[in-house]
Amino acid sequence: MAKVAVVGPGAVGGTVAAELARVHEVLVCARTPFDRLEIETPDGLMVASPRMVCDVAKAEPVDWVLVATKAYDHASTALWMRALASPHTRFAILQNGVEHVERFAPYVEAASIVPVVVDCSASRTAPGRIRLRRAGSLVVPSSPSGKAFVGLFAATQVAVTTSTNFTTALFRKLCVNSVGAVPALLLKPGNIARIDAIADLMRELVRECITVGRKEGAELSDDLADVIVTNMQGAADDVMNSLHSDRARGLPMEVDARNGAIVRLGKKHAIATPMNQVMAALLEAVNVRD
Ligand SMILES: NC(=O)c1ccc[n+]([C@@H]2O[C@H](COP(=O)([O-])OP(=O)(O)OC[C@H]3O[C@@H](n4cnc5c(N)ncnc54)[C@H](OP(=O)(O)O)[C@@H]3O)[C@@H](O)[C@H]2O)c1
């Protein structure tokens, strides 16, 4: 049994905290308190009552810290990470984007960080209340820490795998996420991709991400843009990506970690990313609150 802290018990964090509480000593580090976790899953209701703290001063060192806040909340998350750290603590970052290590390296040892690609469809309906539409899976690098992370979930329902080409897993997800900017900007469902001009724009967003990803070492096939756009075209009317749903709820969007990251890495490699640049600029402008 390991001591595990989950920072950010939202859709992803709440789900993994409830799963891990079956087998480990789990401490939930929350900003907004709640009575217990209730996860509506496709197989029924899952309820868990792990110990919860809302005050960083009450945190104590643990074996694992799982970070599941939004990428833009990194500075307040770091306060928890430092308070929960011991020399052997490992930090798993369950967030979107490709800069998991860079984001938290200013706060904890880079070697103690385990980046995690999250694939699931979950949303928080109220503090501690989560709707899991599709069971999730997690991918980690095939490193000793990645393998230890897989072991942490051994007796749970969460599928965790290692990847020998983790960069590919990261960029494949970023390619999918890059097109979410369009429905978020238009406030329309993803199947707006059925309009030819929108499909072309989305393909271009993905192609820019593919070019940048390949420079970073990802193996991405030429047809990925078509595959992603075809999926969007077939999506139901009520499917909303997280940028769109955050905007609809008046919350900030993780634009910088998604389209912003493509632009940043494009600049690093002198690759033009004009479509992602436009999307990032427009959505960052929406993010600015008066
Ligand atoms: N949801 C999905 O299906 C999904 C799928 C793939 C990837 N992801 C990625 O996973 C990450 C988490 O997303 P999510 O959907 O789980 O977000 P979420 O539901 O908005 O949850 C974020 C949680 O972090 C908490 N939080 C923020 N700052 C905090 C702090 N300083 N201390 C403690 N808690 C703090 C929030 O608390 P409050 O209650 O106070 O707001 C909230 O409970 C994101 O990077 C997202 O892109 C999500």
Short mmCIF file of C-alpha atoms and ligand atoms in Angstrom, two decimals:
data_model
loop_
_atom_site.label_atom_id
_atom_site.label_comp_id
_atom_site.label_asym_id
_atom_site.label_seq_id
_atom_site.Cartn_x
_atom_site.Cartn_y
_atom_site.Cartn_z
CA MET A 1 0.00 0.00 0.00
CA ALA A 2 1.44 3.37 -1.06
CA LYS A 3 0.74 6.86 0.24
CA VAL A 4 -0.75 8.76 -2.70
CA ALA A 5 -1.84 12.39 -2.87
CA VAL A 6 -4.13 13.56 -5.68
CA VAL A 7 -3.94 17.30 -6.29
CA GLY A 8 -7.00 18.59 -8.16
CA PRO A 9 -9.94 16.23 -7.57
CA GLY A 10 -11.87 17.27 -10.68
CA ALA A 11 -13.03 14.98 -13.50
CA VAL A 12 -9.69 13.18 -13.91
CA GLY A 13 -8.30 13.57 -10.38
CA GLY A 14 -11.55 12.58 -8.68
CA THR A 15 -11.84 9.45 -10.81
CA VAL A 16 -8.27 8.26 -10.18
CA ALA A 17 -8.53 9.16 -6.47
CA ALA A 18 -11.67 7.03 -6.11
CA GLU A 19 -10.01 4.11 -7.95
CA LEU A 20 -6.75 4.31 -6.00
CA ALA A 21 -8.61 4.58 -2.68
CA ARG A 22 -9.60 0.90 -3.17
CA VAL A 23 -5.97 -0.13 -2.61
CA HIS A 24 -3.88 2.75 -1.33
CA GLU A 25 -3.86 5.41 1.38
CA VAL A 26 -5.15 8.36 -0.64
CA LEU A 27 -5.04 12.01 0.37
CA VAL A 28 -7.13 14.33 -1.79
CA CYS A 29 -5.72 17.87 -2.01
CA ALA A 30 -8.64 20.10 -2.97
CA ARG A 31 -9.26 23.78 -3.49
CA THR A 32 -13.03 23.46 -3.01
CA PRO A 33 -14.11 21.03 -0.25
CA PHE A 34 -16.80 18.35 -0.71
CA ASP A 35 -18.26 15.51 1.37
CA ARG A 36 -17.28 12.49 -0.76
CA LEU A 37 -16.50 11.45 -4.33
CA GLU A 38 -19.39 10.12 -6.41
CA ILE A 39 -18.47 8.95 -9.89
CA GLU A 40 -21.24 8.07 -12.32
CA THR A 41 -19.60 5.44 -14.54
CA PRO A 42 -21.03 3.45 -17.47
CA ASP A 43 -21.10 0.48 -15.03
CA GLY A 44 -22.85 2.27 -12.16
CA LEU A 45 -22.10 4.59 -9.28
CA MET A 46 -18.69 4.50 -7.59
CA VAL A 47 -18.46 6.19 -4.18
CA ALA A 48 -15.27 6.85 -2.22
CA SER A 49 -14.39 8.89 0.85
CA PRO A 50 -10.61 9.38 0.87
CA ARG A 51 -9.09 11.79 3.39
CA MET A 52 -9.18 15.37 2.11
CA VAL A 53 -7.17 18.52 2.89
CA CYS A 54 -7.71 22.03 1.54
CA ASP A 55 -4.88 23.70 3.43
CA VAL A 56 -1.35 23.25 2.06
CA ALA A 57 0.02 23.60 5.60
CA LYS A 58 -1.72 20.29 6.46
CA ALA A 59 -0.03 18.33 3.65
CA GLU A 60 2.51 15.68 4.58
CA PRO A 61 5.08 13.80 2.47
CA VAL A 62 3.77 10.93 0.32
CA ASP A 63 5.21 8.33 -2.06
CA TRP A 64 3.31 9.59 -5.11
CA VAL A 65 1.72 12.92 -5.99
CA LEU A 66 -0.77 12.74 -8.87
CA VAL A 67 -1.37 16.19 -10.35
CA ALA A 68 -4.72 16.56 -12.13
CA THR A 69 -5.31 20.31 -12.07
CA LYS A 70 -5.64 22.26 -15.30
CA ALA A 71 -2.29 23.15 -16.88
CA TYR A 72 -2.75 26.87 -16.19
CA ASP A 73 -3.08 26.23 -12.44
CA HIS A 74 0.57 25.13 -12.20
CA ALA A 75 1.73 27.82 -9.75
CA SER A 76 -0.89 27.05 -7.07
CA THR A 77 -0.43 23.30 -7.71
CA ALA A 78 3.31 23.67 -7.08
CA LEU A 79 2.63 24.79 -3.50
CA TRP A 80 1.05 21.37 -2.87
CA MET A 81 3.85 19.53 -4.68
CA ARG A 82 6.52 21.08 -2.48
CA ALA A 83 4.51 20.42 0.70
CA LEU A 84 3.91 16.76 -0.25
CA ALA A 85 7.50 16.07 -1.29
CA SER A 86 10.12 13.87 0.31
CA PRO A 87 13.43 12.91 -1.34
CA HIS A 88 11.80 9.78 -2.85
CA THR A 89 8.42 11.27 -3.90
CA ARG A 90 7.44 10.88 -7.56
CA PHE A 91 5.12 13.33 -9.31
CA ALA A 92 2.79 12.05 -12.02
CA ILE A 93 1.33 14.83 -14.17
CA LEU A 94 -2.10 13.88 -15.58
CA GLN A 95 -2.65 16.83 -17.88
CA ASN A 96 -3.07 17.68 -21.53
CA GLY A 97 -0.30 19.15 -23.65
CA VAL A 98 3.27 17.95 -24.21
CA GLU A 99 5.19 20.07 -21.70
CA HIS A 100 4.45 18.15 -18.49
CA VAL A 101 8.08 18.09 -17.35
CA GLU A 102 8.91 21.66 -18.42
CA ARG A 103 5.79 22.95 -16.63
CA PHE A 104 6.78 21.57 -13.24
CA ALA A 105 10.60 21.42 -13.46
CA PRO A 106 10.86 24.91 -11.90
CA TYR A 107 9.22 23.51 -8.76
CA VAL A 108 10.46 19.91 -8.26
CA GLU A 109 13.33 17.74 -9.54
CA ALA A 110 12.74 17.05 -13.25
CA ALA A 111 13.84 13.43 -12.74
CA SER A 112 11.00 12.88 -10.23
CA ILE A 113 8.31 13.89 -12.78
CA VAL A 114 6.33 11.24 -14.68
CA PRO A 115 4.33 12.69 -17.60
CA VAL A 116 0.99 10.96 -18.23
CA VAL A 117 -1.18 11.04 -21.35
CA VAL A 118 -4.83 10.89 -20.25
CA ASP A 119 -7.45 9.48 -22.56
CA CYS A 120 -10.94 9.62 -21.06
CA SER A 121 -14.21 11.45 -21.30
CA ALA A 122 -15.22 12.79 -17.92
CA SER A 123 -16.68 15.98 -16.56
CA ARG A 124 -17.33 17.43 -13.13
CA THR A 125 -20.95 18.30 -12.47
CA ALA A 126 -20.33 19.71 -8.94
CA PRO A 127 -17.45 19.50 -6.42
CA GLY A 128 -16.88 15.76 -5.81
CA ARG A 129 -19.45 14.74 -8.47
CA ILE A 130 -18.13 13.35 -11.73
CA ARG A 131 -19.70 11.90 -14.83
CA LEU A 132 -17.44 9.39 -16.57
CA ARG A 133 -18.83 8.80 -20.07
CA ARG A 134 -16.08 6.46 -21.20
CA ALA A 135 -13.63 4.51 -19.03
CA GLY A 136 -10.23 6.10 -19.31
CA SER A 137 -6.75 4.89 -20.03
CA LEU A 138 -3.38 6.34 -19.09
CA VAL A 139 -0.06 6.09 -20.94
CA VAL A 140 3.34 6.69 -19.32
CA PRO A 141 6.94 6.39 -20.55
CA SER A 142 8.54 2.98 -20.37
CA SER A 143 10.97 4.09 -17.63
CA PRO A 144 11.43 2.67 -14.11
CA SER A 145 9.11 5.41 -12.76
CA GLY A 146 6.59 4.74 -15.52
CA LYS A 147 6.57 1.04 -14.64
CA ALA A 148 6.14 1.90 -10.94
CA PHE A 149 3.16 4.08 -11.93
CA VAL A 150 1.59 1.12 -13.75
CA GLY A 151 2.06 -0.93 -10.56
CA LEU A 152 0.23 1.70 -8.51
CA PHE A 153 -2.95 1.02 -10.52
CA ALA A 154 -2.54 -2.79 -10.50
CA ALA A 155 -5.70 -3.62 -8.52
CA THR A 156 -7.87 -0.87 -10.03
CA GLN A 157 -10.13 -0.57 -13.08
CA VAL A 158 -7.89 2.06 -14.70
CA ALA A 159 -5.96 0.79 -17.74
CA VAL A 160 -2.38 2.07 -17.57
CA THR A 161 0.24 1.17 -20.16
CA THR A 162 3.82 2.13 -20.86
CA SER A 163 5.03 3.37 -24.22
CA THR A 164 8.53 2.97 -25.62
CA ASN A 165 7.86 5.99 -27.84
CA PHE A 166 6.07 8.24 -25.39
CA THR A 167 6.72 11.34 -27.53
CA THR A 168 4.48 9.78 -30.18
CA ALA A 169 1.70 9.24 -27.62
CA LEU A 170 2.03 12.87 -26.46
CA PHE A 171 1.85 14.36 -29.95
CA ARG A 172 -0.89 12.06 -31.19
CA LYS A 173 -3.04 13.43 -28.35
CA LEU A 174 -1.92 17.00 -29.10
CA CYS A 175 -2.92 16.53 -32.74
CA VAL A 176 -6.42 15.50 -31.61
CA ASN A 177 -6.56 18.41 -29.17
CA SER A 178 -5.35 20.97 -31.72
CA VAL A 179 -8.67 20.92 -33.63
CA GLY A 180 -10.75 21.46 -30.49
CA ALA A 181 -9.90 25.15 -30.77
CA VAL A 182 -12.31 25.54 -33.71
CA PRO A 183 -15.56 24.43 -32.00
CA ALA A 184 -14.44 26.34 -28.87
CA LEU A 185 -14.05 29.51 -30.90
CA LEU A 186 -17.31 29.06 -32.80
CA LEU A 187 -19.28 27.69 -29.82
CA LYS A 188 -20.54 24.91 -32.10
CA PRO A 189 -20.28 21.11 -31.84
CA GLY A 190 -17.19 19.38 -33.21
CA ASN A 191 -19.21 18.05 -36.14
CA ILE A 192 -19.02 21.57 -37.57
CA ALA A 193 -16.17 19.78 -39.37
CA ARG A 194 -18.85 18.60 -41.83
CA ILE A 195 -18.46 22.03 -43.50
CA ASP A 196 -15.64 21.60 -46.04
CA ALA A 197 -13.83 24.85 -45.26
CA ILE A 198 -13.82 24.02 -41.53
CA ALA A 199 -12.54 20.50 -42.25
CA ASP A 200 -9.68 22.05 -44.29
CA LEU A 201 -8.82 24.42 -41.45
CA MET A 202 -8.79 21.55 -38.95
CA ARG A 203 -6.57 19.43 -41.19
CA GLU A 204 -4.12 22.31 -41.39
CA LEU A 205 -4.06 22.64 -37.59
CA VAL A 206 -3.21 18.94 -37.32
CA ARG A 207 -0.62 19.06 -40.11
CA GLU A 208 1.23 21.85 -38.31
CA CYS A 209 1.20 19.73 -35.15
CA ILE A 210 2.44 16.69 -37.09
CA THR A 211 5.37 18.67 -38.52
CA VAL A 212 6.34 20.00 -35.08
CA GLY A 213 5.83 16.59 -33.44
CA ARG A 214 8.06 14.82 -35.97
CA LYS A 215 10.85 17.31 -35.22
CA GLU A 216 10.43 16.42 -31.54
CA GLY A 217 10.77 12.71 -32.36
CA ALA A 218 7.14 11.60 -32.69
CA GLU A 219 6.17 9.05 -35.33
CA LEU A 220 2.96 10.38 -36.86
CA SER A 221 1.41 9.10 -40.05
CA ASP A 222 0.45 11.39 -42.93
CA ASP A 223 -3.21 10.35 -42.75
CA LEU A 224 -3.64 11.40 -39.09
CA ALA A 225 -5.22 14.73 -40.06
CA ASP A 226 -7.87 12.95 -42.16
CA VAL A 227 -8.54 10.39 -39.41
CA ILE A 228 -9.05 13.12 -36.78
CA VAL A 229 -11.30 15.23 -39.01
CA THR A 230 -13.37 12.21 -40.05
CA ASN A 231 -13.92 11.41 -36.35
CA MET A 232 -15.03 14.98 -35.68
CA GLN A 233 -17.47 14.84 -38.61
CA GLY A 234 -19.09 11.73 -37.14
CA ALA A 235 -19.41 13.12 -33.59
CA ALA A 236 -22.85 13.56 -32.03
CA ASP A 237 -24.28 17.06 -31.58
CA ASP A 238 -23.81 17.01 -27.81
CA VAL A 239 -20.10 16.09 -27.84
CA MET A 240 -18.13 19.07 -26.55
CA ASN A 241 -14.35 19.17 -26.24
CA SER A 242 -12.92 20.51 -22.98
CA LEU A 243 -11.93 23.93 -24.37
CA HIS A 244 -15.49 24.43 -25.56
CA SER A 245 -17.05 23.19 -22.33
CA ASP A 246 -14.71 25.32 -20.20
CA ARG A 247 -15.59 28.37 -22.27
CA ALA A 248 -19.30 27.58 -22.04
CA ARG A 249 -18.95 27.38 -18.23
CA GLY A 250 -17.08 30.72 -18.07
CA LEU A 251 -13.82 29.00 -17.08
CA PRO A 252 -10.36 29.67 -18.54
CA MET A 253 -9.34 27.39 -21.42
CA GLU A 254 -6.08 25.40 -21.63
CA VAL A 255 -5.17 27.09 -24.92
CA ASP A 256 -1.55 27.71 -24.01
CA ALA A 257 -0.90 24.02 -23.25
CA ARG A 258 -2.51 22.98 -26.56
CA ASN A 259 -2.33 25.31 -29.59
CA GLY A 260 0.09 27.57 -27.68
CA ALA A 261 2.51 24.65 -27.26
CA ILE A 262 2.42 23.92 -31.01
CA VAL A 263 3.30 27.55 -31.74
CA ARG A 264 6.07 27.56 -29.11
CA LEU A 265 7.67 24.35 -30.39
CA GLY A 266 7.22 25.53 -33.97
CA LYS A 267 9.29 28.63 -33.14
CA LYS A 268 11.93 26.42 -31.48
CA HIS A 269 12.33 24.46 -34.73
CA ALA A 270 11.71 27.40 -37.11
CA ILE A 271 8.50 25.76 -38.36
CA ALA A 272 5.64 28.08 -39.32
CA THR A 273 2.41 27.32 -37.46
CA PRO A 274 0.11 30.14 -38.67
CA MET A 275 -3.20 28.34 -38.12
CA ASN A 276 -2.37 27.38 -34.53
CA GLN A 277 -1.04 30.89 -33.95
CA VAL A 278 -4.37 32.42 -34.99
CA MET A 279 -6.36 29.96 -32.85
CA ALA A 280 -4.12 30.50 -29.82
CA ALA A 281 -4.29 34.29 -30.16
CA LEU A 282 -8.07 34.40 -30.54
CA LEU A 283 -8.81 31.98 -27.70
CA GLU A 284 -6.28 33.65 -25.38
CA ALA A 285 -8.15 36.89 -26.07
CA VAL A 286 -11.38 35.12 -25.02
CA ASN A 287 -9.54 33.94 -21.89
CA VAL A 288 -8.85 37.54 -20.85
CA ARG A 289 -11.50 38.61 -18.36
CA ASP A 290 -12.48 42.28 -18.20
N1 LIG B 1 -11.86 15.58 -18.28
C1 LIG B 1 -11.40 14.79 -19.23
O1 LIG B 1 -12.12 13.97 -19.79
C2 LIG B 1 -9.93 14.87 -19.64
C3 LIG B 1 -9.46 14.00 -20.63
C4 LIG B 1 -8.12 14.04 -20.99
C5 LIG B 1 -7.26 14.97 -20.38
N2 LIG B 1 -7.76 15.82 -19.43
C6 LIG B 1 -6.80 16.76 -18.82
O2 LIG B 1 -6.68 16.47 -17.43
C7 LIG B 1 -6.40 17.67 -16.69
C8 LIG B 1 -7.46 17.83 -15.62
O3 LIG B 1 -8.70 18.07 -16.28
P1 LIG B 1 -10.12 17.89 -15.57
O4 LIG B 1 -11.11 17.78 -16.67
O5 LIG B 1 -10.06 16.85 -14.54
O6 LIG B 1 -10.27 19.34 -14.89
P2 LIG B 1 -11.34 19.78 -13.79
O7 LIG B 1 -12.51 18.86 -13.77
O8 LIG B 1 -11.58 21.24 -14.02
O9 LIG B 1 -10.56 19.58 -12.42
C9 LIG B 1 -9.49 20.40 -12.02
C10 LIG B 1 -9.48 20.34 -10.51
O10 LIG B 1 -8.33 21.01 -10.04
C11 LIG B 1 -8.72 21.73 -8.87
N3 LIG B 1 -7.71 22.71 -8.55
C12 LIG B 1 -7.31 23.80 -9.25
N4 LIG B 1 -6.32 24.45 -8.60
C13 LIG B 1 -6.10 23.73 -7.46
C14 LIG B 1 -5.21 23.89 -6.38
N5 LIG B 1 -4.34 24.88 -6.32
N6 LIG B 1 -5.26 23.00 -5.37
C15 LIG B 1 -6.13 21.96 -5.40
N7 LIG B 1 -7.00 21.75 -6.40
C16 LIG B 1 -6.98 22.64 -7.43
C17 LIG B 1 -10.07 22.29 -9.22
O11 LIG B 1 -10.72 22.72 -8.05
P3 LIG B 1 -12.07 23.61 -8.02
O12 LIG B 1 -13.14 22.61 -7.69
O13 LIG B 1 -11.84 24.60 -6.94
O14 LIG B 1 -12.23 24.21 -9.39
C18 LIG B 1 -10.69 21.04 -9.85
O15 LIG B 1 -11.22 20.19 -8.87
C19 LIG B 1 -6.41 18.80 -17.73
O16 LIG B 1 -5.10 19.06 -18.17
C20 LIG B 1 -7.24 18.23 -18.87
O17 LIG B 1 -6.95 18.79 -20.11
C21 LIG B 1 -9.06 15.80 -19.03
#
